[in-house]
Short mmCIF file of C-alpha atoms in Angstrom, two decimals:
data_model
loop_
_atom_site.label_atom_id
_atom_site.label_comp_id
_atom_site.label_asym_id
_atom_site.label_seq_id
_atom_site.Cartn_x
_atom_site.Cartn_y
_atom_site.Cartn_z
CA MET A 466 -23.51 -66.63 -10.01
CA ARG A 467 -27.19 -67.65 -9.95
CA ALA A 468 -29.45 -64.58 -10.76
CA ASP A 469 -32.08 -63.49 -8.47
CA PRO A 470 -35.69 -65.18 -8.85
CA ALA A 471 -38.25 -62.87 -9.80
CA ILE A 472 -40.25 -63.78 -6.86
CA ARG A 473 -38.90 -64.92 -3.57
CA LEU A 474 -41.52 -65.56 -0.59
CA SER A 475 -40.06 -66.33 2.98
CA GLY A 476 -42.31 -67.31 5.93
CA VAL A 477 -45.21 -64.99 4.58
CA HIS A 478 -48.42 -64.85 6.99
CA LYS A 479 -51.30 -62.46 6.12
CA ARG A 480 -54.01 -61.91 9.00
CA TYR A 481 -57.18 -59.60 8.71
CA GLU A 482 -58.68 -58.44 12.00
CA VAL A 483 -62.65 -58.82 11.39
CA GLY A 484 -64.39 -57.59 14.49
CA THR A 485 -62.85 -59.10 17.55
CA SER A 486 -61.76 -62.33 15.20
CA ALA A 487 -58.72 -62.53 13.18
CA VAL A 488 -58.52 -64.34 9.89
CA HIS A 489 -55.49 -65.90 8.78
CA ALA A 490 -55.56 -65.58 4.98
CA LEU A 491 -51.96 -66.74 4.51
CA ARG A 492 -50.08 -69.15 6.88
CA GLY A 493 -45.99 -69.50 6.47
CA VAL A 494 -46.04 -69.16 2.42
CA ASP A 495 -42.35 -69.97 1.28
CA LEU A 496 -42.08 -69.64 -2.79
CA GLU A 497 -39.55 -69.03 -5.23
CA VAL A 498 -40.35 -68.38 -8.79
CA ALA A 499 -37.30 -67.96 -11.30
CA SER A 500 -37.28 -65.37 -13.77
CA GLY A 501 -39.15 -66.30 -17.10
CA GLU A 502 -41.27 -69.26 -15.41
CA TYR A 503 -44.93 -69.67 -16.34
CA VAL A 504 -46.78 -70.68 -13.30
CA SER A 505 -50.47 -71.12 -12.40
CA VAL A 506 -51.61 -70.72 -8.78
CA MET A 507 -54.66 -72.82 -8.08
CA GLY A 508 -57.22 -73.22 -4.94
CA PRO A 509 -60.95 -72.92 -3.98
CA SER A 510 -62.50 -70.11 -3.17
CA GLY A 511 -60.84 -68.99 0.07
CA SER A 512 -57.90 -70.78 -0.33
CA GLY A 513 -55.44 -67.34 0.01
CA LYS A 514 -54.70 -67.28 -3.63
CA SER A 515 -56.10 -63.94 -4.10
CA THR A 516 -54.40 -62.67 -1.24
CA LEU A 517 -51.10 -64.19 -2.27
CA LEU A 518 -51.77 -61.98 -5.67
CA GLU A 519 -52.17 -58.94 -3.88
CA ILE A 520 -49.03 -59.31 -2.13
CA LEU A 521 -47.02 -60.52 -5.10
CA GLY A 522 -48.22 -57.57 -6.96
CA CYS A 523 -47.37 -55.02 -4.25
CA LEU A 524 -50.92 -54.13 -3.52
CA SER A 525 -50.65 -55.52 0.17
CA ARG A 526 -47.75 -56.06 2.69
CA PRO A 527 -47.55 -58.99 4.62
CA SER A 528 -48.24 -59.40 8.36
CA ALA A 529 -45.08 -61.31 8.61
CA GLY A 530 -42.37 -62.81 6.62
CA ARG A 531 -40.37 -61.43 3.40
CA TYR A 532 -41.00 -60.70 0.01
CA TRP A 533 -38.31 -60.01 -2.67
CA LEU A 534 -39.41 -59.01 -6.15
CA ASP A 535 -36.41 -59.23 -8.54
CA GLY A 536 -33.84 -59.23 -5.56
CA VAL A 537 -35.38 -55.87 -4.06
CA ALA A 538 -36.68 -56.42 -0.55
CA VAL A 539 -40.36 -55.22 -0.86
CA ASP A 540 -40.83 -54.29 3.05
CA SER A 541 -37.84 -51.94 2.68
CA VAL A 542 -39.74 -49.88 0.23
CA ASP A 543 -41.75 -46.67 1.27
CA ALA A 544 -45.33 -46.41 -0.21
CA ASP A 545 -44.14 -44.03 -2.94
CA GLY A 546 -41.40 -46.82 -3.90
CA LEU A 547 -44.14 -49.40 -3.91
CA ALA A 548 -46.00 -47.47 -6.61
CA ARG A 549 -43.35 -47.05 -8.74
CA LEU A 550 -42.36 -50.72 -8.39
CA ARG A 551 -46.19 -51.55 -9.46
CA GLY A 552 -45.96 -49.14 -12.15
CA GLU A 553 -42.58 -50.35 -13.68
CA ALA A 554 -42.09 -53.79 -12.69
CA ILE A 555 -45.53 -55.54 -12.42
CA GLY A 556 -48.29 -56.07 -15.06
CA PHE A 557 -52.00 -56.89 -14.27
CA VAL A 558 -54.48 -58.65 -15.78
CA PHE A 559 -58.08 -58.93 -13.97
CA GLN A 560 -61.10 -60.69 -14.52
CA ALA A 561 -63.16 -58.05 -14.54
CA PHE A 562 -61.17 -56.24 -17.52
CA ASN A 563 -61.01 -52.81 -15.26
CA LEU A 564 -61.34 -50.26 -18.69
CA LEU A 565 -62.78 -47.10 -18.10
CA PRO A 566 -66.01 -47.10 -20.24
CA ARG A 567 -65.69 -43.70 -21.63
CA LEU A 568 -61.98 -44.04 -23.02
CA THR A 569 -61.24 -45.55 -26.30
CA LEU A 570 -58.92 -48.70 -25.84
CA ALA A 571 -55.65 -46.57 -26.79
CA GLU A 572 -56.42 -44.41 -24.07
CA ASN A 573 -57.05 -47.06 -21.76
CA VAL A 574 -54.02 -48.83 -22.71
CA ALA A 575 -51.67 -45.55 -22.43
CA LEU A 576 -53.30 -44.77 -18.68
CA PRO A 577 -50.26 -46.25 -17.02
CA LEU A 578 -47.72 -44.39 -19.23
CA LEU A 579 -49.84 -41.17 -18.08
CA TYR A 580 -49.54 -41.76 -14.58
CA ARG A 581 -45.91 -42.11 -15.21
CA GLY A 582 -45.40 -38.80 -16.87
CA VAL A 583 -44.75 -40.22 -20.35
CA PRO A 584 -45.46 -37.32 -23.07
CA ARG A 585 -48.35 -37.58 -25.07
CA ALA A 586 -47.25 -38.63 -28.28
CA ALA A 587 -45.00 -41.25 -26.88
CA ARG A 588 -48.05 -42.74 -24.77
CA HIS A 589 -50.07 -42.97 -28.31
CA GLU A 590 -47.19 -44.74 -30.03
CA ARG A 591 -46.47 -47.15 -27.35
CA ALA A 592 -50.25 -47.87 -26.50
CA LEU A 593 -50.74 -48.72 -30.26
CA ALA A 594 -47.75 -50.82 -30.14
CA ALA A 595 -49.00 -52.71 -27.34
CA LEU A 596 -52.47 -53.20 -29.14
CA GLU A 597 -50.71 -54.38 -32.18
CA ARG A 598 -48.84 -57.21 -29.91
CA VAL A 599 -52.29 -58.40 -28.84
CA SER A 600 -53.68 -58.24 -32.54
CA LEU A 601 -56.03 -55.01 -31.69
CA ALA A 602 -54.70 -52.20 -33.16
CA GLN A 603 -57.55 -51.83 -35.75
CA ARG A 604 -60.02 -51.19 -32.56
CA ALA A 605 -57.77 -48.59 -31.18
CA ALA A 606 -60.25 -45.84 -31.54
CA HIS A 607 -63.13 -48.01 -30.08
CA ARG A 608 -64.61 -47.68 -26.78
CA PRO A 609 -65.06 -50.97 -24.56
CA GLY A 610 -68.82 -51.15 -24.92
CA GLU A 611 -67.90 -51.41 -28.80
CA VAL A 612 -65.90 -54.79 -28.45
CA SER A 613 -66.53 -58.08 -27.39
CA GLY A 614 -65.55 -59.72 -24.22
CA GLY A 615 -62.08 -61.17 -25.67
CA GLU A 616 -61.36 -57.84 -27.22
CA ARG A 617 -61.72 -56.10 -23.90
CA GLN A 618 -59.72 -58.56 -22.11
CA ARG A 619 -56.80 -58.56 -24.81
CA ALA A 620 -56.89 -54.40 -24.34
CA ALA A 621 -56.26 -55.25 -20.73
CA ILE A 622 -53.53 -57.27 -21.53
CA ALA A 623 -51.96 -54.50 -23.86
CA ARG A 624 -52.49 -52.08 -20.88
CA ALA A 625 -50.86 -54.65 -18.71
CA LEU A 626 -47.77 -54.80 -21.09
CA VAL A 627 -47.49 -51.30 -22.21
CA ASN A 628 -45.04 -50.58 -19.07
CA ARG A 629 -42.70 -53.55 -20.30
CA PRO A 630 -43.17 -55.06 -16.73
CA LYS A 631 -40.76 -58.02 -15.84
CA LEU A 632 -43.56 -60.04 -14.09
CA LEU A 633 -47.04 -60.29 -15.60
CA LEU A 634 -49.90 -61.48 -12.85
CA ALA A 635 -53.33 -62.45 -14.09
CA ASP A 636 -56.26 -63.10 -11.88
CA GLU A 637 -58.83 -65.59 -13.38
CA PRO A 638 -58.39 -63.94 -16.86
CA THR A 639 -60.51 -66.06 -18.42
CA GLY A 640 -63.08 -66.22 -15.75
CA ASN A 641 -65.88 -63.71 -17.84
CA LEU A 642 -64.97 -65.11 -21.19
CA ASP A 643 -66.55 -68.02 -23.31
CA SER A 644 -64.40 -71.05 -23.76
CA ALA A 645 -63.43 -69.85 -27.29
CA HIS A 646 -62.34 -66.60 -26.45
CA GLY A 647 -60.78 -68.27 -23.05
CA ARG A 648 -58.46 -70.21 -25.13
CA GLU A 649 -57.54 -66.97 -27.33
CA ILE A 650 -56.40 -65.25 -24.12
CA LEU A 651 -54.46 -68.50 -22.84
CA ALA A 652 -52.50 -68.68 -26.12
CA LEU A 653 -51.67 -65.18 -25.81
CA LEU A 654 -50.37 -65.11 -22.34
CA GLU A 655 -48.37 -68.39 -23.85
CA GLY A 656 -46.93 -66.17 -26.37
CA ILE A 657 -45.83 -63.50 -23.91
CA HIS A 658 -44.26 -65.99 -21.81
CA ALA A 659 -42.56 -67.39 -24.68
CA ASP A 660 -40.96 -63.78 -25.47
CA GLY A 661 -39.39 -64.24 -21.91
CA ALA A 662 -41.79 -62.34 -19.22
CA THR A 663 -42.29 -64.15 -16.22
CA VAL A 664 -46.33 -65.13 -15.83
CA LEU A 665 -48.38 -66.17 -12.96
CA ILE A 666 -52.02 -67.12 -13.24
CA VAL A 667 -54.37 -67.17 -10.45
CA THR A 668 -57.24 -69.56 -11.07
CA HIS A 669 -59.71 -72.33 -9.87
CA ASP A 670 -59.75 -74.14 -13.47
CA ALA A 671 -57.95 -77.10 -13.52
CA SER A 672 -58.13 -76.98 -17.66
CA ILE A 673 -55.78 -73.84 -17.33
CA GLY A 674 -53.49 -75.26 -14.74
CA ALA A 675 -53.08 -77.98 -17.00
CA ARG A 676 -51.16 -75.77 -19.67
CA THR A 677 -48.77 -74.32 -17.32
CA PRO A 678 -45.31 -75.89 -16.86
CA ARG A 679 -45.53 -75.30 -13.03
CA ARG A 680 -49.02 -75.74 -10.87
CA ILE A 681 -48.94 -74.52 -7.39
CA ALA A 682 -51.87 -75.80 -5.16
CA ILE A 683 -52.74 -73.52 -2.20
CA ARG A 684 -55.60 -74.80 0.22
CA ASP A 685 -56.38 -73.11 3.79
CA GLY A 686 -53.48 -70.04 3.45
CA ALA A 687 -50.55 -72.68 2.86
CA ILE A 688 -49.08 -74.53 -0.34
CA GLU A 689 -50.26 -77.94 -0.50
CA ALA A 690 -48.46 -78.83 -3.48
CA ASP A 691 -46.06 -77.68 -6.10
CA HIS A 692 -45.98 -79.46 -9.50
CA GLY A 693 -42.99 -78.93 -12.06
CA ALA A 694 -40.78 -76.86 -9.82
CA ALA A 695 -37.35 -76.19 -11.13
CA ALA A 696 -34.98 -78.34 -8.96
#
């Protein structure tokens, strides 16, 4: 029996009301991503790629169409269920890092576990293990302002991994980094994929897209091309 895809979208539209006008951010998107794939979604500013990422991350619901995450019909899940789904099944990596400046890196990484009610000792142990995975355990007691941009992004990736998610979503993960640190982050994401995670990167950078086995191009809210998709 064929396993459920990690992601399945059918006829997904997203419309925003802006004053008296409607903005169509997504226009009938159909998409399947198999468990364990490594995919980039590429497109210019305003193409709809960030809106697509918000829907895939259960941060926004489609205006029309359906979304299944690992076989779960997302439209049938209430707000509390969506919060659990985000916390348990999805890891997010943002361009701006989104680390809290007054917390240590270990405390930042442990935050998703705090929200899930994991006991303090277990939170600390799992945060250290996640930092170790991104070669950052030696910086666990440092605050974000005391480490480099590349180290802040690695800490953000550790935070995304601490709940052991099935799906990792990265939004322009190298956008605030120089070339050397950007290559480090991409190598890290490739290693996470090699360990079995489904990884999807949203980017406008063709050189990043060239590193992924599958590349999806989106323009004007619709998928324009899909290279490297499994048959």
